[in-house]
XYZ file of C-alpha atoms in Angstrom:
315
model
C -11.306 16.483 -16.597
C -13.221 14.370 -14.092
C -11.857 13.977 -10.579
C -13.054 12.890 -7.162
C -12.996 15.919 -4.858
C -13.270 16.229 -1.082
C -12.963 19.631 0.567
C -13.740 18.444 4.100
C -13.008 15.464 6.322
C -15.727 12.944 6.976
C -17.479 9.840 5.689
C -17.399 8.681 2.086
C -20.288 11.077 1.473
C -17.809 13.977 1.281
C -16.418 12.567 -1.985
C -17.862 14.235 -5.088
C -17.230 13.641 -8.797
C -16.488 17.016 -10.383
C -15.095 18.599 -13.512
C -11.832 20.444 -12.822
C -9.072 21.890 -14.968
C -6.754 19.420 -16.634
C -3.213 19.938 -15.283
C -0.422 21.312 -17.447
C 2.951 19.620 -16.874
C 5.831 21.751 -15.623
C 9.206 21.521 -17.436
C 10.259 18.557 -15.261
C 6.879 16.758 -15.270
C 4.966 14.262 -17.357
C 1.213 14.390 -17.896
C -0.339 10.958 -17.437
C -3.716 9.910 -18.744
C -4.731 7.605 -15.914
C -6.205 4.262 -16.902
C -6.352 2.703 -13.448
C -5.938 3.631 -9.810
C -6.931 2.096 -6.453
C -8.720 2.836 -3.212
C -6.778 1.644 -0.173
C -6.782 1.996 3.600
C -4.567 5.070 3.356
C -7.192 6.827 1.237
C -10.010 6.082 3.657
C -7.872 7.088 6.631
C -6.833 10.411 5.124
C -10.396 11.157 4.043
C -11.885 10.534 7.476
C -8.871 11.874 9.447
C -9.799 9.320 12.108
C -6.202 9.463 13.301
C -5.760 13.146 14.134
C -2.009 12.843 13.580
C -2.661 12.518 9.837
C -3.920 16.117 9.806
C -0.381 17.302 10.488
C 0.378 16.275 6.902
C -2.947 16.863 5.160
C -4.321 19.949 6.908
C -5.535 20.551 10.479
C -9.099 21.633 9.743
C -9.651 20.955 6.040
C -7.783 18.764 3.566
C -5.223 20.679 1.544
C -5.187 17.921 -1.086
C -8.649 17.818 -2.617
C -8.114 14.681 -4.705
C -6.923 11.521 -3.012
C -5.343 8.412 -4.537
C -1.708 7.346 -4.475
C -1.421 4.454 -6.951
C -1.881 4.688 -10.704
C -1.091 3.319 -14.122
C -1.583 5.016 -17.459
C -0.069 6.494 -20.613
C 2.061 9.621 -20.882
C 0.174 12.149 -22.984
C 2.556 15.115 -22.693
C 6.039 15.800 -21.328
C 7.719 18.924 -20.020
C 10.566 20.443 -22.012
C 13.224 19.168 -19.582
C 12.004 15.567 -19.329
C 14.623 13.100 -20.606
C 13.732 9.640 -19.266
C 10.195 9.280 -20.642
C 8.431 10.013 -23.922
C 4.869 10.543 -25.079
C 3.105 7.189 -25.383
C 5.058 5.427 -22.619
C 2.944 3.159 -20.440
C 3.899 3.837 -16.835
C 2.819 3.090 -13.274
C 3.807 4.351 -9.873
C 3.032 6.243 -6.688
C 2.023 9.764 -5.756
C 2.231 9.703 -1.951
C 3.081 13.331 -1.212
C 0.398 15.199 -3.165
C -1.895 12.273 -4.124
C -4.281 13.156 -6.992
C -4.673 9.798 -8.773
C -8.465 9.606 -8.406
C -8.751 11.634 -11.579
C -8.469 11.310 -15.340
C -5.063 13.035 -15.496
C -2.037 13.503 -13.247
C 1.019 15.737 -13.669
C 3.993 14.250 -11.841
C 7.782 14.858 -11.890
C 9.844 12.396 -13.921
C 12.007 11.959 -10.814
C 9.010 10.728 -8.789
C 8.264 7.081 -7.935
C 7.255 6.095 -11.473
C 8.548 3.545 -13.968
C 7.566 1.851 -17.192
C 4.664 -0.544 -16.669
C 5.559 -4.249 -16.401
C 5.152 -5.667 -19.900
C 3.156 -8.651 -18.674
C 0.742 -6.607 -16.531
C -2.470 -4.830 -17.462
C -2.931 -1.245 -16.328
C -5.286 -2.493 -13.624
C -2.722 -4.968 -12.295
C 0.130 -2.458 -12.455
C -1.822 0.099 -10.418
C -2.060 -2.482 -7.603
C 1.665 -3.115 -7.083
C 2.596 0.258 -5.660
C 1.455 1.025 -2.144
C 1.214 -2.516 -0.768
C 4.714 -3.560 -1.851
C 6.333 -0.259 -0.879
C 4.823 -0.292 2.610
C 5.823 -3.932 3.119
C 9.328 -3.287 1.815
C 9.603 -0.280 4.125
C 9.713 -2.767 7.014
C 11.389 -5.788 5.477
C 14.283 -3.757 4.076
C 15.334 -2.963 7.649
C 16.564 -6.532 8.065
C 18.938 -8.948 6.411
C 16.547 -11.681 5.319
C 17.720 -15.053 4.048
C 16.739 -18.732 4.103
C 17.323 -18.897 7.860
C 14.880 -16.062 8.613
C 11.520 -17.113 10.033
C 8.694 -14.609 9.568
C 5.063 -14.633 10.660
C 2.749 -12.318 8.718
C -0.704 -11.607 10.098
C -3.128 -10.651 7.327
C -1.590 -12.137 4.197
C -4.656 -11.676 2.020
C -4.611 -7.869 2.137
C -2.584 -5.608 -0.137
C 0.299 -5.086 2.306
C 0.241 -8.622 3.675
C 0.124 -10.366 0.302
C 2.945 -8.106 -0.909
C 4.957 -8.756 2.248
C 4.525 -12.495 1.794
C 5.773 -12.376 -1.800
C 8.708 -10.106 -0.955
C 9.732 -12.210 2.050
C 9.715 -15.340 -0.082
C 11.736 -13.561 -2.770
C 14.355 -12.705 -0.152
C 14.430 -16.368 0.889
C 12.590 -16.392 4.213
C 10.417 -19.108 5.715
C 6.951 -17.558 6.035
C 4.019 -18.486 8.246
C 0.903 -16.819 6.857
C -2.109 -15.945 9.009
C -5.381 -15.488 7.140
C -8.985 -16.689 7.052
C -10.323 -19.999 5.751
C -11.187 -18.907 2.221
C -7.764 -17.339 1.638
C -5.559 -20.198 2.845
C -5.156 -21.406 -0.736
C -4.144 -17.912 -1.882
C -1.445 -17.733 0.808
C -0.063 -21.093 -0.301
C -0.123 -19.992 -3.931
C 1.884 -16.897 -3.008
C 4.537 -19.095 -1.421
C 3.636 -19.469 2.275
C 5.470 -22.357 3.930
C 2.899 -22.663 6.711
C -0.618 -21.264 7.065
C -2.762 -20.498 10.103
C -6.531 -20.026 9.877
C -7.259 -17.298 12.421
C -10.968 -18.176 12.394
C -10.114 -21.568 13.908
C -7.036 -20.947 16.034
C -5.206 -18.157 17.834
C -1.915 -17.635 16.033
C -0.394 -16.086 19.154
C -0.848 -19.401 21.008
C 1.828 -21.213 19.005
C 5.054 -22.291 20.683
C 7.067 -21.463 17.569
C 9.400 -18.465 17.699
C 10.051 -16.013 14.873
C 12.726 -13.541 13.851
C 10.055 -11.150 12.598
C 6.333 -10.814 13.318
C 4.626 -8.552 10.789
C 1.069 -7.468 11.611
C -0.014 -6.295 8.171
C -3.567 -5.479 9.256
C -2.961 -3.975 12.684
C -5.432 -6.343 14.353
C -3.054 -7.638 17.016
C -0.480 -5.879 19.212
C 3.127 -6.048 20.343
C 2.069 -7.214 23.799
C 0.102 -10.138 22.345
C 2.873 -11.083 19.925
C 6.068 -10.508 21.903
C 6.023 -14.098 23.201
C 6.356 -15.235 19.572
C 9.652 -13.393 19.130
C 13.080 -14.964 19.332
C 15.609 -13.319 21.632
C 16.567 -10.813 18.937
C 13.193 -10.895 17.204
C 11.272 -7.816 16.038
C 7.589 -6.900 15.793
C 6.140 -4.320 13.432
C 2.634 -3.259 12.504
C 1.111 -1.179 9.729
C -1.220 0.566 12.192
C -0.547 3.064 14.983
C -2.100 0.725 17.536
C -4.075 1.502 20.688
C -3.237 5.039 21.882
C -0.637 5.164 19.064
C 1.518 2.738 21.046
C 3.424 1.509 17.985
C 4.857 4.998 17.507
C 6.142 5.292 21.084
C 7.112 1.743 22.047
C 10.271 1.760 19.851
C 11.626 4.373 22.275
C 11.596 1.757 25.037
C 12.354 -1.539 23.309
C 14.325 -2.655 20.274
C 11.821 -5.439 19.689
C 9.438 -3.160 17.820
C 9.984 -0.741 14.950
C 7.677 1.789 13.308
C 9.596 3.519 10.492
C 8.142 6.441 8.564
C 7.421 5.051 5.072
C 9.172 6.596 2.098
C 8.742 5.570 -1.516
C 11.378 5.924 -4.234
C 11.746 5.462 -7.959
C 14.183 2.623 -7.268
C 11.487 0.741 -5.353
C 8.977 1.039 -8.194
C 11.580 -0.114 -10.710
C 12.309 -3.055 -8.392
C 8.603 -3.970 -8.320
C 8.501 -3.774 -12.123
C 11.417 -6.202 -12.348
C 9.833 -8.585 -9.838
C 6.508 -8.480 -11.688
C 8.084 -9.220 -15.059
C 10.017 -12.157 -13.587
C 6.955 -13.634 -11.909
C 7.929 -12.862 -8.310
C 5.174 -10.288 -7.658
C 1.488 -10.722 -8.420
C -1.316 -8.199 -8.230
C -4.243 -9.431 -6.149
C -7.458 -7.594 -7.091
C -10.520 -7.911 -4.871
C -13.048 -5.803 -6.780
C -13.122 -3.172 -9.498
C -15.133 0.042 -9.505
C -15.485 2.939 -11.926
C -14.198 6.423 -11.107
C -17.792 7.495 -10.579
C -18.138 4.867 -7.841
C -15.042 5.758 -5.789
C -17.208 6.675 -2.777
C -18.694 3.182 -2.817
C -15.184 1.728 -3.060
C -14.257 3.696 0.076
C -17.243 2.202 1.909
C -16.264 -1.290 0.839
C -12.656 -0.868 2.017
C -13.859 0.495 5.354
C -16.079 -2.544 5.869
C -12.922 -4.643 5.840
C -12.178 -5.992 2.384
C -10.384 -9.302 2.614
C -8.275 -9.692 -0.506
C -5.578 -7.584 -2.141
C -6.498 -4.246 -3.694
C -9.637 -2.467 -4.829
C -9.042 -1.354 -8.411
C -10.572 1.758 -9.963
C -11.115 1.700 -13.723
C -10.674 5.205 -15.077
C -10.466 4.286 -18.791
């Protein structure tokens, strides 16, 4: 089968399209013929190992996972003898965040992993884009009791995590102020934002309004710039480590910032499926590339894509 391989850290040039052995599912696994996957900021970060701390999970000197990719959608082609919850021909989607491997034509993954039947109203390409963004956003939002009285500011609502966070926050009932650029103001409103701020024209940190939660979904601000926006019991969180990894250490000194270690579950993916089928969660696709062009997709994401996810068409 075809797969994108990288055996060293570095620029997108380390990514190579190669023929490798097709996996054989273990007794508790399903073999998925992948129709769609994505390239996201996690992929580019793990490939470059820009943050040295990531090497603690992926290998100190060389990557131990030679095929990246964490989101996917496809059709089950084969099942292990002990698999009970899926059958051959099922259309599924989900996440592979521990061993990756979705930038390939096939993936063997345990039935107990973060996978579920594909939303009936979604294409494979849409389904592949409602994994990582929603799960990372939910990883933060689930730490709080959110209702109609909760006021949230989300910086970066056009990206995968930010657009997912906006939709999830609105589903939970919150009032959301969305920060984005001029061309994506309409998208933020379409996704349910109550108020929008165009960061190209005004500094969102200069507002006098106070929030229960400030969610920096692009890591372009900081706790110190945003703490004046927080109510007395307000909380700040960011998707990035921050300058000198400050977002990892600051929670030790103040309760106004959190930085939880993300963990995905099957229950989350099933929740996203339900939201998608009921119209509460949309997939926002920026561009689509072929598997052969994954390296170019990495370059595009690193340049700072503005909207949603970058989809990879495998079939």
